[in-house]
Amino acid sequence: MPVIELVTHINAPIGKCFNLARNIDVHMLSTRQTGEKAIAGRTSGLIELNETVTWRAKHLGVWQTLTSKITEMEYPNFFTDEMVKGAFKNMRHEHYFYSINAQTLMKDIFRFESPVGMIFDIIFLNDYMTRLLEKRNALIKEIAEMS
């Protein structure tokens, strides 16, 4: 199963970064190139522990629907979202936040497995998912450091 690990340094307090990372509206802004919209469950604002969100987006030329659930949360240090329904065989995204001298180190660990197979996942999907996560993190950083 592929694992993507990203680290983003943000010049902003940990609580602000944590809340931006779980903000549905910020997520939709970061994925506007895919037309991603929250269509069920929590559809705006801050998603909380045990809440779900259903996303609809066009990925790889195909409209897809994915429902994820916040399965773990410890404010402001950690939360996990996991796919409960969608195109992946499985998907788990762990979000970690570390406060360092009034700044934040945000770490993502994203594990996924598609139904297509490991070779497709490693050769193609890994890069695609990495780019999506990098765009998301860049927007979180930009917003957090603005104010």
PDB file of N, CA and C in Angstrom, residues 28 30-39 55-59 63-64:
ATOM      1  N   MET A  28     -12.426  22.652  -0.110  1.00  0.00           N
ATOM      2  CA  MET A  28     -13.033  22.865  -1.428  1.00  0.00           C
ATOM      3  C   MET A  28     -12.251  23.896  -2.237  1.00  0.00           C
ATOM      4  N   SER A  30      -9.052  24.393  -2.071  1.00  0.00           N
ATOM      5  CA  SER A  30      -7.789  23.779  -2.496  1.00  0.00           C
ATOM      6  C   SER A  30      -7.972  22.766  -3.622  1.00  0.00           C
ATOM      7  N   THR A  31      -9.195  22.308  -3.832  1.00  0.00           N
ATOM      8  CA  THR A  31      -9.458  21.303  -4.867  1.00  0.00           C
ATOM      9  C   THR A  31     -10.383  21.849  -5.961  1.00  0.00           C
ATOM     10  N   ARG A  32     -10.414  23.144  -6.110  1.00  0.00           N
ATOM     11  CA  ARG A  32     -11.325  23.741  -7.100  1.00  0.00           C
ATOM     12  C   ARG A  32     -11.049  23.237  -8.515  1.00  0.00           C
ATOM     13  N   GLN A  33      -9.804  22.840  -8.814  1.00  0.00           N
ATOM     14  CA  GLN A  33      -9.472  22.334 -10.156  1.00  0.00           C
ATOM     15  C   GLN A  33     -10.185  21.021 -10.459  1.00  0.00           C
ATOM     16  N   THR A  34     -10.671  20.309  -9.427  1.00  0.00           N
ATOM     17  CA  THR A  34     -11.397  19.058  -9.637  1.00  0.00           C
ATOM     18  C   THR A  34     -12.910  19.253  -9.513  1.00  0.00           C
ATOM     19  N   GLY A  35     -13.335  20.492  -9.220  1.00  0.00           N
ATOM     20  CA  GLY A  35     -14.756  20.759  -9.010  1.00  0.00           C
ATOM     21  C   GLY A  35     -15.283  20.126  -7.735  1.00  0.00           C
ATOM     22  N   GLU A  36     -14.401  19.829  -6.796  1.00  0.00           N
ATOM     23  CA  GLU A  36     -14.798  19.108  -5.577  1.00  0.00           C
ATOM     24  C   GLU A  36     -15.777  19.920  -4.736  1.00  0.00           C
ATOM     25  N   LYS A  37     -16.849  19.254  -4.332  1.00  0.00           N
ATOM     26  CA  LYS A  37     -17.895  19.854  -3.497  1.00  0.00           C
ATOM     27  C   LYS A  37     -18.279  18.880  -2.395  1.00  0.00           C
ATOM     28  N   ALA A  38     -18.569  19.424  -1.224  1.00  0.00           N
ATOM     29  CA  ALA A  38     -19.121  18.624  -0.128  1.00  0.00           C
ATOM     30  C   ALA A  38     -20.624  18.567  -0.354  1.00  0.00           C
ATOM     31  N   ILE A  39     -21.166  17.356  -0.504  1.00  0.00           N
ATOM     32  CA  ILE A  39     -22.577  17.226  -0.881  1.00  0.00           C
ATOM     33  C   ILE A  39     -23.445  16.572   0.193  1.00  0.00           C
ATOM     34  N   TRP A  55     -17.878  13.805  -0.560  1.00  0.00           N
ATOM     35  CA  TRP A  55     -17.310  14.671  -1.589  1.00  0.00           C
ATOM     36  C   TRP A  55     -17.707  14.171  -2.971  1.00  0.00           C
ATOM     37  N   ARG A  56     -17.918  15.104  -3.880  1.00  0.00           N
ATOM     38  CA  ARG A  56     -18.130  14.781  -5.294  1.00  0.00           C
ATOM     39  C   ARG A  56     -17.111  15.596  -6.074  1.00  0.00           C
ATOM     40  N   ALA A  57     -16.313  14.921  -6.908  1.00  0.00           N
ATOM     41  CA  ALA A  57     -15.259  15.597  -7.665  1.00  0.00           C
ATOM     42  C   ALA A  57     -14.934  14.818  -8.923  1.00  0.00           C
ATOM     43  N   LYS A  58     -14.312  15.516  -9.850  1.00  0.00           N
ATOM     44  CA  LYS A  58     -13.870  14.879 -11.088  1.00  0.00           C
ATOM     45  C   LYS A  58     -12.373  14.612 -10.982  1.00  0.00           C
ATOM     46  N   HIS A  59     -12.025  13.334 -10.865  1.00  0.00           N
ATOM     47  CA  HIS A  59     -10.637  12.916 -10.794  1.00  0.00           C
ATOM     48  C   HIS A  59     -10.345  11.983 -11.958  1.00  0.00           C
ATOM     49  N   TRP A  63     -16.251  11.552 -12.788  1.00  0.00           N
ATOM     50  CA  TRP A  63     -16.899  12.055 -11.575  1.00  0.00           C
ATOM     51  C   TRP A  63     -16.966  10.929 -10.553  1.00  0.00           C
ATOM     52  N   GLN A  64     -16.526  11.224  -9.341  1.00  0.00           N
ATOM     53  CA  GLN A  64     -16.478  10.234  -8.282  1.00  0.00           C
ATOM     54  C   GLN A  64     -17.079  10.802  -7.009  1.00  0.00           C
TER      55      GLN A  64
END
